[in-house]
């Protein structure tokens, strides 16, 4: 009887070790620590007096939403890509690629 109890204990320990080692093999470190994106957008028109230096299109991937991000020299403005005034403001702007703001 005692050897059966020991055999079960050893089998359980081996199974637990296998689960632990298997879980470690699937562990992946995150590539980004924080999320810096537009979580909400505005439909309000950006006044022509605001100097825009570029833009970036952001696709929705929770918690981020679909947005056109307009960049000024000091900050960013999250705008609704479906707003009717967007194409006119994009016309003379350069798309910013791989911007980390």
Short mmCIF file of N, CA, C and O in Angstrom, two decimals:
data_model
loop_
_atom_site.label_atom_id
_atom_site.label_comp_id
_atom_site.label_asym_id
_atom_site.label_seq_id
_atom_site.Cartn_x
_atom_site.Cartn_y
_atom_site.Cartn_z
N UNK A 1 0.81 -1.19 0.00
CA UNK A 1 0.00 0.00 0.00
C UNK A 1 0.86 1.26 0.00
O UNK A 1 0.53 2.22 -0.69
N UNK A 2 1.92 1.27 0.80
CA UNK A 2 2.76 2.46 0.93
C UNK A 2 3.45 2.77 -0.39
O UNK A 2 3.59 3.93 -0.76
N UNK A 3 3.87 1.71 -1.10
CA UNK A 3 4.56 1.98 -2.38
C UNK A 3 3.59 2.54 -3.41
O UNK A 3 3.96 3.32 -4.28
N UNK A 4 2.30 2.19 -3.36
CA UNK A 4 1.29 2.72 -4.27
C UNK A 4 1.10 4.20 -4.03
O UNK A 4 1.01 5.00 -4.98
N UNK A 5 1.07 4.61 -2.78
CA UNK A 5 0.92 6.02 -2.43
C UNK A 5 2.12 6.82 -2.92
O UNK A 5 1.97 7.92 -3.46
N UNK A 6 3.32 6.27 -2.76
CA UNK A 6 4.53 6.94 -3.23
C UNK A 6 4.54 7.03 -4.76
O UNK A 6 4.94 8.04 -5.32
N UNK A 7 4.12 5.98 -5.41
CA UNK A 7 4.06 5.97 -6.87
C UNK A 7 3.10 7.03 -7.39
O UNK A 7 3.42 7.76 -8.35
N UNK A 8 1.96 7.18 -6.77
CA UNK A 8 0.99 8.21 -7.17
C UNK A 8 1.58 9.60 -6.93
O UNK A 8 1.47 10.49 -7.78
N UNK A 9 2.23 9.80 -5.80
CA UNK A 9 2.85 11.10 -5.49
C UNK A 9 3.91 11.45 -6.52
O UNK A 9 3.97 12.57 -7.01
N UNK A 10 4.75 10.50 -6.88
CA UNK A 10 5.80 10.74 -7.87
C UNK A 10 5.17 11.05 -9.24
O UNK A 10 5.61 11.97 -9.94
N UNK A 11 4.13 10.32 -9.61
CA UNK A 11 3.46 10.56 -10.89
C UNK A 11 2.86 11.95 -10.93
O UNK A 11 2.95 12.66 -11.94
N UNK A 12 2.25 12.38 -9.85
CA UNK A 12 1.65 13.71 -9.78
C UNK A 12 2.74 14.78 -9.88
O UNK A 12 2.60 15.77 -10.60
N UNK A 13 3.84 14.59 -9.18
CA UNK A 13 4.96 15.54 -9.24
C UNK A 13 5.54 15.63 -10.65
O UNK A 13 5.84 16.73 -11.14
N UNK A 14 5.69 14.53 -11.31
CA UNK A 14 6.20 14.53 -12.69
C UNK A 14 5.23 15.25 -13.61
O UNK A 14 5.64 16.04 -14.47
N UNK A 15 3.95 14.99 -13.45
CA UNK A 15 2.94 15.67 -14.27
C UNK A 15 2.97 17.18 -14.03
O UNK A 15 2.89 17.97 -14.97
N UNK A 16 3.07 17.59 -12.78
CA UNK A 16 3.14 19.02 -12.45
C UNK A 16 4.39 19.67 -13.04
O UNK A 16 4.33 20.78 -13.57
N UNK A 17 5.51 18.97 -12.96
CA UNK A 17 6.76 19.51 -13.53
C UNK A 17 6.62 19.64 -15.05
O UNK A 17 7.06 20.62 -15.65
N UNK A 18 5.98 18.66 -15.68
CA UNK A 18 5.77 18.74 -17.12
C UNK A 18 4.91 19.93 -17.50
O UNK A 18 5.18 20.63 -18.47
N UNK A 19 3.85 20.18 -16.73
CA UNK A 19 3.00 21.34 -16.99
C UNK A 19 3.77 22.64 -16.81
O UNK A 19 3.66 23.57 -17.61
N UNK A 20 4.57 22.71 -15.75
CA UNK A 20 5.34 23.93 -15.49
C UNK A 20 6.36 24.18 -16.59
O UNK A 20 6.48 25.29 -17.11
N UNK A 21 7.07 23.16 -17.00
CA UNK A 21 8.08 23.31 -18.05
C UNK A 21 7.41 23.64 -19.38
O UNK A 21 7.88 24.49 -20.14
N UNK A 22 6.28 23.02 -19.66
CA UNK A 22 5.55 23.33 -20.90
C UNK A 22 5.07 24.77 -20.93
O UNK A 22 5.11 25.44 -21.96
N UNK A 23 4.59 25.26 -19.80
CA UNK A 23 4.11 26.64 -19.73
C UNK A 23 5.27 27.61 -19.92
O UNK A 23 5.11 28.67 -20.53
N UNK A 24 6.43 27.29 -19.41
CA UNK A 24 7.60 28.16 -19.57
C UNK A 24 8.02 28.25 -21.02
O UNK A 24 8.45 29.30 -21.48
N UNK A 25 7.87 27.18 -21.78
CA UNK A 25 8.26 27.19 -23.19
C UNK A 25 7.37 28.08 -24.03
O UNK A 25 7.80 28.61 -25.04
N UNK A 26 6.12 28.28 -23.61
CA UNK A 26 5.19 29.11 -24.38
C UNK A 26 5.19 30.57 -23.93
O UNK A 26 4.48 31.38 -24.49
N UNK A 27 5.96 30.90 -22.93
CA UNK A 27 5.97 32.27 -22.42
C UNK A 27 6.66 33.19 -23.41
O UNK A 27 7.75 32.90 -23.90
N UNK A 28 6.00 34.32 -23.74
CA UNK A 28 6.58 35.31 -24.64
C UNK A 28 6.55 36.66 -23.95
O UNK A 28 5.52 37.06 -23.43
N UNK A 29 7.67 37.32 -23.96
CA UNK A 29 7.74 38.64 -23.36
C UNK A 29 7.03 39.65 -24.23
O UNK A 29 7.14 39.61 -25.44
N UNK A 30 6.29 40.60 -23.63
CA UNK A 30 5.63 41.61 -24.45
C UNK A 30 6.65 42.52 -25.12
O UNK A 30 7.72 42.78 -24.57
N UNK A 31 6.32 42.99 -26.33
CA UNK A 31 7.25 43.84 -27.05
C UNK A 31 7.08 45.31 -26.68
O UNK A 31 7.98 46.09 -26.85
N UNK A 32 5.90 45.68 -26.20
CA UNK A 32 5.65 47.05 -25.79
C UNK A 32 5.11 47.03 -24.37
O UNK A 32 4.22 46.27 -24.05
N UNK A 33 5.64 47.91 -23.55
CA UNK A 33 5.23 47.94 -22.16
C UNK A 33 3.92 48.71 -22.00
O UNK A 33 3.02 48.29 -21.32
N UNK A 34 3.79 49.85 -22.66
CA UNK A 34 2.59 50.67 -22.52
C UNK A 34 1.89 50.83 -23.86
O UNK A 34 2.43 50.51 -24.90
N UNK A 35 0.68 51.30 -23.80
CA UNK A 35 -0.08 51.53 -25.02
C UNK A 35 -0.21 53.04 -25.21
O UNK A 35 -0.73 53.73 -24.35
N UNK A 36 0.32 53.52 -26.32
CA UNK A 36 0.21 54.94 -26.64
C UNK A 36 -0.54 55.05 -27.95
O UNK A 36 0.04 54.90 -29.02
N UNK A 37 -1.84 55.29 -27.85
CA UNK A 37 -2.67 55.35 -29.04
C UNK A 37 -3.91 56.17 -28.73
O UNK A 37 -4.16 56.53 -27.59
N UNK A 38 -4.70 56.42 -29.76
CA UNK A 38 -5.97 57.12 -29.58
C UNK A 38 -7.01 56.11 -29.11
O UNK A 38 -7.27 55.13 -29.78
N UNK A 39 -7.58 56.40 -27.95
CA UNK A 39 -8.63 55.53 -27.41
C UNK A 39 -10.00 56.13 -27.66
O UNK A 39 -11.01 55.45 -27.47
N UNK A 40 -10.03 57.40 -28.07
CA UNK A 40 -11.28 58.05 -28.49
C UNK A 40 -10.91 59.14 -29.49
O UNK A 40 -9.76 59.58 -29.55
N UNK A 41 -11.88 59.53 -30.32
CA UNK A 41 -11.63 60.50 -31.38
C UNK A 41 -12.66 61.63 -31.34
O UNK A 41 -13.70 61.51 -30.71
N UNK A 42 -12.33 62.69 -32.05
CA UNK A 42 -13.22 63.83 -32.16
C UNK A 42 -13.61 64.02 -33.62
O UNK A 42 -12.80 63.80 -34.52
N UNK A 43 -14.86 64.44 -33.85
CA UNK A 43 -15.31 64.77 -35.20
C UNK A 43 -15.12 66.26 -35.48
O UNK A 43 -15.34 66.73 -36.59
N UNK A 44 -14.74 67.02 -34.45
CA UNK A 44 -14.60 68.47 -34.59
C UNK A 44 -13.50 68.81 -35.60
O UNK A 44 -12.43 68.21 -35.61
N UNK A 45 -13.79 69.80 -36.43
CA UNK A 45 -12.84 70.25 -37.45
C UNK A 45 -11.66 70.94 -36.78
O UNK A 45 -11.84 71.72 -35.85
N UNK A 46 -10.46 70.63 -37.23
CA UNK A 46 -9.26 71.31 -36.73
C UNK A 46 -9.17 72.64 -37.47
O UNK A 46 -9.14 72.66 -38.71
N UNK A 47 -9.10 73.76 -36.75
CA UNK A 47 -9.04 75.06 -37.41
C UNK A 47 -7.83 75.17 -38.35
O UNK A 47 -6.77 74.59 -38.09
N UNK A 48 -7.99 75.90 -39.44
CA UNK A 48 -6.91 76.08 -40.41
C UNK A 48 -5.72 76.81 -39.79
O UNK A 48 -4.60 76.74 -40.30
N UNK A 49 -5.94 77.51 -38.69
CA UNK A 49 -4.83 78.23 -38.02
C UNK A 49 -3.90 77.28 -37.28
O UNK A 49 -2.79 77.66 -36.92
N UNK A 50 -4.34 76.04 -37.04
CA UNK A 50 -3.49 75.05 -36.38
C UNK A 50 -2.57 74.45 -37.42
O UNK A 50 -3.02 73.84 -38.39
N UNK A 51 -1.24 74.62 -37.22
CA UNK A 51 -0.25 74.11 -38.18
C UNK A 51 -0.03 72.62 -37.93
O UNK A 51 0.43 72.21 -36.89
N UNK A 52 -0.38 71.82 -38.94
CA UNK A 52 -0.18 70.38 -38.87
C UNK A 52 1.10 70.02 -39.60
O UNK A 52 1.39 70.54 -40.67
N UNK A 53 1.89 69.11 -39.01
CA UNK A 53 3.17 68.72 -39.62
C UNK A 53 3.12 67.33 -40.25
O UNK A 53 4.01 66.95 -40.99
N UNK A 54 2.07 66.57 -39.94
CA UNK A 54 1.95 65.23 -40.52
C UNK A 54 0.76 64.50 -39.92
O UNK A 54 0.04 65.04 -39.08
N UNK A 55 0.58 63.28 -40.39
CA UNK A 55 -0.53 62.47 -39.88
C UNK A 55 -0.16 60.99 -39.94
O UNK A 55 0.81 60.59 -40.58
N UNK A 56 -0.95 60.21 -39.24
CA UNK A 56 -0.80 58.75 -39.27
C UNK A 56 -2.19 58.15 -39.14
O UNK A 56 -3.03 58.66 -38.41
N UNK A 57 -2.44 57.08 -39.86
CA UNK A 57 -3.71 56.37 -39.73
C UNK A 57 -3.53 55.26 -38.72
O UNK A 57 -2.55 54.51 -38.77
N UNK A 58 -4.45 55.17 -37.77
CA UNK A 58 -4.40 54.15 -36.74
C UNK A 58 -5.59 53.21 -36.92
O UNK A 58 -6.72 53.65 -37.06
N UNK A 59 -5.31 51.92 -36.94
CA UNK A 59 -6.37 50.91 -37.03
C UNK A 59 -6.80 50.49 -35.64
O UNK A 59 -6.00 50.51 -34.70
N UNK A 60 -8.04 50.09 -35.52
CA UNK A 60 -8.58 49.67 -34.22
C UNK A 60 -7.97 48.35 -33.80
O UNK A 60 -7.94 47.39 -34.56
N UNK A 61 -7.44 48.34 -32.60
CA UNK A 61 -6.95 47.13 -31.94
C UNK A 61 -7.04 47.45 -30.46
O UNK A 61 -6.26 48.25 -29.95
N UNK A 62 -8.03 46.90 -29.81
CA UNK A 62 -8.38 47.28 -28.45
C UNK A 62 -7.15 47.44 -27.57
O UNK A 62 -6.24 46.62 -27.62
N UNK A 63 -7.02 48.52 -26.83
CA UNK A 63 -8.01 49.54 -26.53
C UNK A 63 -8.01 50.70 -27.54
O UNK A 63 -8.75 51.66 -27.39
N UNK A 64 -7.20 50.62 -28.59
CA UNK A 64 -7.11 51.69 -29.58
C UNK A 64 -8.31 51.63 -30.53
O UNK A 64 -8.89 50.58 -30.74
N UNK A 65 -8.66 52.79 -31.12
CA UNK A 65 -9.80 52.88 -32.05
C UNK A 65 -9.31 53.34 -33.41
O UNK A 65 -8.19 53.85 -33.54
N UNK A 66 -10.15 53.17 -34.45
CA UNK A 66 -9.83 53.72 -35.77
C UNK A 66 -9.69 55.23 -35.62
O UNK A 66 -10.56 55.87 -35.03
N UNK A 67 -8.60 55.78 -36.16
CA UNK A 67 -8.37 57.22 -36.02
C UNK A 67 -7.40 57.72 -37.07
O UNK A 67 -6.60 56.95 -37.62
N UNK A 68 -7.50 59.01 -37.35
CA UNK A 68 -6.45 59.72 -38.07
C UNK A 68 -5.78 60.57 -37.00
O UNK A 68 -6.44 61.38 -36.34
N UNK A 69 -4.50 60.37 -36.81
CA UNK A 69 -3.77 61.13 -35.81
C UNK A 69 -3.04 62.25 -36.52
O UNK A 69 -2.16 62.01 -37.35
N UNK A 70 -3.43 63.48 -36.24
CA UNK A 70 -2.77 64.65 -36.80
C UNK A 70 -1.71 65.10 -35.80
O UNK A 70 -1.96 65.17 -34.60
N UNK A 71 -0.53 65.43 -36.32
CA UNK A 71 0.57 65.89 -35.47
C UNK A 71 0.82 67.37 -35.68
O UNK A 71 0.90 67.83 -36.83
N UNK A 72 0.92 68.09 -34.58
CA UNK A 72 1.39 69.47 -34.62
C UNK A 72 2.84 69.41 -34.18
O UNK A 72 3.38 68.32 -33.95
N UNK A 73 3.48 70.55 -34.02
CA UNK A 73 4.87 70.53 -33.57
C UNK A 73 5.00 70.05 -32.13
O UNK A 73 6.05 69.55 -31.74
N UNK A 74 3.93 70.16 -31.33
CA UNK A 74 4.04 69.81 -29.92
C UNK A 74 3.13 68.69 -29.44
O UNK A 74 3.35 68.12 -28.39
N UNK A 75 2.07 68.38 -30.18
CA UNK A 75 1.17 67.33 -29.69
C UNK A 75 0.47 66.62 -30.84
O UNK A 75 0.79 66.84 -32.00
N UNK A 76 -0.47 65.76 -30.47
CA UNK A 76 -1.23 65.03 -31.48
C UNK A 76 -2.72 65.23 -31.23
O UNK A 76 -3.16 65.47 -30.11
N UNK A 77 -3.50 65.09 -32.32
CA UNK A 77 -4.95 65.25 -32.26
C UNK A 77 -5.58 64.01 -32.88
O UNK A 77 -5.29 63.66 -34.03
N UNK A 78 -6.42 63.35 -32.12
CA UNK A 78 -7.09 62.13 -32.58
C UNK A 78 -8.41 62.49 -33.22
O UNK A 78 -9.31 63.00 -32.56
N UNK A 79 -8.53 62.21 -34.52
CA UNK A 79 -9.74 62.59 -35.26
C UNK A 79 -10.43 61.36 -35.84
O UNK A 79 -9.79 60.37 -36.19
N UNK A 80 -11.75 61.49 -35.97
CA UNK A 80 -12.57 60.43 -36.55
C UNK A 80 -12.27 60.33 -38.05
O UNK A 80 -12.44 61.29 -38.78
N UNK A 81 -11.81 59.17 -38.53
CA UNK A 81 -11.48 59.04 -39.95
C UNK A 81 -12.68 59.21 -40.88
O UNK A 81 -12.51 59.45 -42.07
N UNK A 82 -13.90 59.11 -40.35
CA UNK A 82 -15.10 59.26 -41.18
C UNK A 82 -15.63 60.69 -41.23
O UNK A 82 -16.61 60.96 -41.93
N UNK A 83 -14.98 61.61 -40.52
CA UNK A 83 -15.42 63.01 -40.55
C UNK A 83 -15.21 63.56 -41.97
O UNK A 83 -14.20 63.28 -42.62
N UNK A 84 -16.18 64.36 -42.44
CA UNK A 84 -16.16 64.82 -43.84
C UNK A 84 -15.00 65.75 -44.16
O UNK A 84 -14.58 65.84 -45.30
N UNK A 85 -14.43 66.44 -43.20
CA UNK A 85 -13.37 67.42 -43.45
C UNK A 85 -11.98 66.78 -43.54
O UNK A 85 -11.02 67.41 -43.97
N UNK A 86 -11.85 65.52 -43.16
CA UNK A 86 -10.54 64.84 -43.10
C UNK A 86 -9.79 64.84 -44.45
O UNK A 86 -8.63 65.23 -44.50
N UNK A 87 -10.40 64.43 -45.57
CA UNK A 87 -9.64 64.37 -46.83
C UNK A 87 -9.00 65.71 -47.21
O UNK A 87 -7.87 65.74 -47.72
N UNK A 88 -9.70 66.81 -46.97
CA UNK A 88 -9.14 68.12 -47.31
C UNK A 88 -7.90 68.43 -46.49
O UNK A 88 -6.93 69.00 -47.00
N UNK A 89 -7.88 68.04 -45.22
CA UNK A 89 -6.72 68.31 -44.37
C UNK A 89 -5.56 67.35 -44.67
O UNK A 89 -4.40 67.69 -44.46
N UNK A 90 -5.86 66.17 -45.19
CA UNK A 90 -4.80 65.22 -45.51
C UNK A 90 -4.07 65.57 -46.80
O UNK A 90 -2.91 65.18 -46.98
N UNK A 91 -4.73 66.31 -47.67
CA UNK A 91 -4.22 66.55 -49.02
C UNK A 91 -2.76 67.00 -49.08
O UNK A 91 -1.99 66.50 -49.87
N UNK A 92 -2.35 67.94 -48.25
CA UNK A 92 -0.99 68.47 -48.34
C UNK A 92 -0.07 67.98 -47.22
O UNK A 92 1.01 68.53 -47.04
N UNK A 93 -0.50 66.96 -46.50
CA UNK A 93 0.31 66.48 -45.38
C UNK A 93 1.06 65.20 -45.75
O UNK A 93 0.58 64.39 -46.53
N UNK A 94 2.20 65.03 -45.13
CA UNK A 94 3.00 63.82 -45.32
C UNK A 94 2.60 62.80 -44.25
O UNK A 94 2.45 63.14 -43.08
N UNK A 95 2.43 61.55 -44.68
CA UNK A 95 2.11 60.50 -43.71
C UNK A 95 3.36 60.17 -42.91
O UNK A 95 4.44 60.00 -43.45
N UNK A 96 3.19 60.08 -41.60
CA UNK A 96 4.29 59.77 -40.69
C UNK A 96 4.30 58.26 -40.49
O UNK A 96 3.27 57.67 -40.16
N UNK A 97 5.46 57.66 -40.70
CA UNK A 97 5.58 56.21 -40.57
C UNK A 97 6.42 55.90 -39.34
O UNK A 97 7.45 56.53 -39.11
N UNK A 98 5.98 54.91 -38.55
CA UNK A 98 6.70 54.46 -37.36
C UNK A 98 6.95 55.58 -36.36
O UNK A 98 8.02 55.67 -35.78
N UNK A 99 5.97 56.40 -36.15
CA UNK A 99 6.07 57.46 -35.15
C UNK A 99 5.75 56.85 -33.80
O UNK A 99 4.77 56.15 -33.66
N UNK A 100 6.56 57.11 -32.79
CA UNK A 100 6.35 56.52 -31.46
C UNK A 100 5.60 57.46 -30.53
O UNK A 100 5.63 57.27 -29.33
N UNK A 101 4.93 58.47 -31.01
CA UNK A 101 4.22 59.39 -30.12
C UNK A 101 2.90 58.85 -29.71
O UNK A 101 2.09 58.42 -30.33
#
